[in-house]
Coordinates of C-alpha atoms in Angstrom, one line a residue:
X1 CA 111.1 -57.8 280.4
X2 CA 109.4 -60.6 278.0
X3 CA 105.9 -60.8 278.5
X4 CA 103.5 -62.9 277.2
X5 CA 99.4 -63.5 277.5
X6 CA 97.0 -65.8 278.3
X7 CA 93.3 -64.7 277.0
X8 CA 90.0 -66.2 276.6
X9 CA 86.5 -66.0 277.9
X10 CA 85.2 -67.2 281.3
X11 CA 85.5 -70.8 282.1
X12 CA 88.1 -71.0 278.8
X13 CA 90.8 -72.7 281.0
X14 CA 93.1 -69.5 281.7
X15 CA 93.7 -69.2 285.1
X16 CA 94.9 -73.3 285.3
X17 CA 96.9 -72.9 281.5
X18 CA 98.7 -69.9 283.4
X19 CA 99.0 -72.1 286.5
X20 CA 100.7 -74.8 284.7
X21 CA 102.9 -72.7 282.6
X22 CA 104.1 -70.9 285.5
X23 CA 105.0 -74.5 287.2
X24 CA 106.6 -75.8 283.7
X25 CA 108.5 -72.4 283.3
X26 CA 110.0 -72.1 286.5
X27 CA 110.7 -76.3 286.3
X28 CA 113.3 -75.4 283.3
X29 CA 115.1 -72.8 285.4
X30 CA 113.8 -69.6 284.3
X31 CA 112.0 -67.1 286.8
X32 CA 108.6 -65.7 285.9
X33 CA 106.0 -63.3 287.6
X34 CA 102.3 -63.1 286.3
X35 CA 99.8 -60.2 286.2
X36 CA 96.0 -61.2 286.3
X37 CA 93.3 -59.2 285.5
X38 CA 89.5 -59.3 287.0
X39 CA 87.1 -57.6 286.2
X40 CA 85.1 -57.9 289.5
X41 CA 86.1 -55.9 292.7
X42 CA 88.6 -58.3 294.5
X43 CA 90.2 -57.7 298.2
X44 CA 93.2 -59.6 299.1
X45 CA 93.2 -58.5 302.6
X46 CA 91.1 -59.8 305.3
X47 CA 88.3 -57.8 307.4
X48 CA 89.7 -57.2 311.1
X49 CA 93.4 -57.2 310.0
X50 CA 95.8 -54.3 310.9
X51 CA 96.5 -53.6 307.0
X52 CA 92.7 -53.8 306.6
X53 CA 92.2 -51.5 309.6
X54 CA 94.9 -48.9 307.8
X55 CA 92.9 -48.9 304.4
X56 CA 89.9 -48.4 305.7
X57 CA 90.9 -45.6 307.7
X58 CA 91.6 -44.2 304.8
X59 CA 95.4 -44.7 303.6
X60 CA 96.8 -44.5 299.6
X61 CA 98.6 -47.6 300.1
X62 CA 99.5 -50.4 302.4
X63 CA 102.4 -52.5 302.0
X64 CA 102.5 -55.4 304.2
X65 CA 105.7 -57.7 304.4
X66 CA 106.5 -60.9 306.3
X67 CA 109.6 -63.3 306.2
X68 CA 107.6 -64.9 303.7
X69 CA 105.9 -61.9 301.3
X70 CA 105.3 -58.7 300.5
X71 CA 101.9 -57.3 299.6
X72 CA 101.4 -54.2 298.2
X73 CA 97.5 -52.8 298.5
X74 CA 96.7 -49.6 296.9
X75 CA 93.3 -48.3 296.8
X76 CA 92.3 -46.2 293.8
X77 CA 89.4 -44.6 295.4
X78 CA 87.9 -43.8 292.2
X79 CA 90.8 -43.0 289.8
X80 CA 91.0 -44.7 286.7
X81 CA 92.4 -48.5 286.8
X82 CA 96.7 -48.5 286.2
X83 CA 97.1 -49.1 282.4
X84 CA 99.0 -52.8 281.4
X85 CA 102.5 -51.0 281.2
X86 CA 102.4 -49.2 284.6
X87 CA 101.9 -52.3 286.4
X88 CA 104.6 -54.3 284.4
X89 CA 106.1 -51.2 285.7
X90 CA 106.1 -51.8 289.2
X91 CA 107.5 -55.7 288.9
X92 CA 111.1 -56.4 289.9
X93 CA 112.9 -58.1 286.6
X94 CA 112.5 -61.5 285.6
X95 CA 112.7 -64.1 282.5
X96 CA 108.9 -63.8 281.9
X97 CA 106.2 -62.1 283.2
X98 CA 103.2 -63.9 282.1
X99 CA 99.9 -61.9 282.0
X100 CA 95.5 -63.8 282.6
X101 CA 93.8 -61.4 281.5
X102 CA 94.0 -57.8 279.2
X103 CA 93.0 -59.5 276.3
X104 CA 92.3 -55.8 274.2
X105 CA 96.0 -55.1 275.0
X106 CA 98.6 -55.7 271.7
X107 CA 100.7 -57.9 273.1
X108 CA 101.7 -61.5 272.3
X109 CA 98.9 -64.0 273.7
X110 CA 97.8 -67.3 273.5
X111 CA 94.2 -67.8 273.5
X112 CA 92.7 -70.5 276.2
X113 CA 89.4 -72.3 274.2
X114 CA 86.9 -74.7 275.2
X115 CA 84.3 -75.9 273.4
X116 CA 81.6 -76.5 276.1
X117 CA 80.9 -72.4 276.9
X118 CA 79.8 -72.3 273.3
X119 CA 81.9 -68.9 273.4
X120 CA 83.5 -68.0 269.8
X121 CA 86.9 -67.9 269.3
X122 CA 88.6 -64.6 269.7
X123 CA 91.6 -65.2 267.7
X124 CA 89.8 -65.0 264.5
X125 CA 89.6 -61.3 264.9
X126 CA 92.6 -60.8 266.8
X127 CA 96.4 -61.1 265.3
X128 CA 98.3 -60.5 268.2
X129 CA 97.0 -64.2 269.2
X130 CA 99.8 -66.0 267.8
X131 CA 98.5 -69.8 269.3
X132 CA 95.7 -71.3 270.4
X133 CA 95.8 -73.3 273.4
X134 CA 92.1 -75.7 272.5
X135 CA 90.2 -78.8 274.1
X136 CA 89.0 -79.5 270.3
X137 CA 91.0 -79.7 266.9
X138 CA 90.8 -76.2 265.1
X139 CA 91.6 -75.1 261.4
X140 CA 93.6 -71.8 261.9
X141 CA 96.1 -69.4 260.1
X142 CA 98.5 -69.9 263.1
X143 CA 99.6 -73.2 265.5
X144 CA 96.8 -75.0 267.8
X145 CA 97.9 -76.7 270.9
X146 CA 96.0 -79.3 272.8
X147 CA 94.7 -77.1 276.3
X148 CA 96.6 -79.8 278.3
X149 CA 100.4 -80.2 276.3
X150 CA 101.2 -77.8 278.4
X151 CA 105.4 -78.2 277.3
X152 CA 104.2 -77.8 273.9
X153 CA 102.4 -74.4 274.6
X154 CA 105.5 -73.8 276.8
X155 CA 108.3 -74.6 274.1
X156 CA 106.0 -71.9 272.1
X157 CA 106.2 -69.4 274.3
X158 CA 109.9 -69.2 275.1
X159 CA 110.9 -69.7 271.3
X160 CA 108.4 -66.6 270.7
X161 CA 110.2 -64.3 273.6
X162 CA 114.0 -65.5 272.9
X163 CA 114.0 -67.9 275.7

């Protein structure tokens, strides 16, 4: 599978660059999955439901499925978080799997960048960034998109994968 990244720091503009991405990728015909990382304890199930109800009582893992999904919950009750390439691991094949998040991992990445969180840029000491994705003009050693040509940063990221 091709993967790609979308990095930066909190309130950079990564969850909506990945958002858009995924909408201009798919638009073009090609399928894509994403991975997103957080860093805070997140719970995609809701108190009261039956899968809830079945973690709490103390299962490994719940999968729930629908005519419309499948979830997969696993609890990790204290071992250590699944590394990058064990969850790419567990996704069925597709063009692209885009990945918010994992920004110490080496693969390719584009780094979301606004100016107004006064954070610095992270490409400057990181070369698997090969583009910056930035709501202000930037002198770099490698290409700078505007944060909103989303085709642009598109067309970048399927000529960097082969696609």
């Amino acid at each position: 599978m091709r993967l790609y990244g979308v990095i930066g720091w909190k309130n950079a503009g990564k969850t909506g660059l990945v958002e858009r991405l995924v909408d201009e990728i798919t638009g073009r015909g090609f399928t894509v999955s994403t991975i997103k990382h957080a860093h805070h304890s997140v719970d995609v199930d809701q108190p009261g439901t039956d899968s809830y109800r079945h973690r709490l009582a103390g299962a490994s893992e719940v999968l729930l499925a629908s005519g419309q999904r499948v979830a997969l919950m696993q609890e990790l009750r204290g071992a250590p978080e699944p590394k990058l390439d064990i969850l790419l691991a567990r996704l069925s094949p597709v063009d692209l799997v885009l990945i918010e998040g994992f920004k110490r991992e080496h693969h390719p990445k584009v780094e979301a960048f606004r100016t107004a969180p006064g954070n610095p840029l992270i490409a400057t000491e990181d070369d698997s960034i090969r583009a910056v994705a930035s709501d202000t003009p930037l002198k770099l050693d490698r290409p700078v998109f505007d944060l909103n040509d989303t085709a642009a940063i598109a067309d970048f990221i399927l000529g960097e994968v082969g696609l």
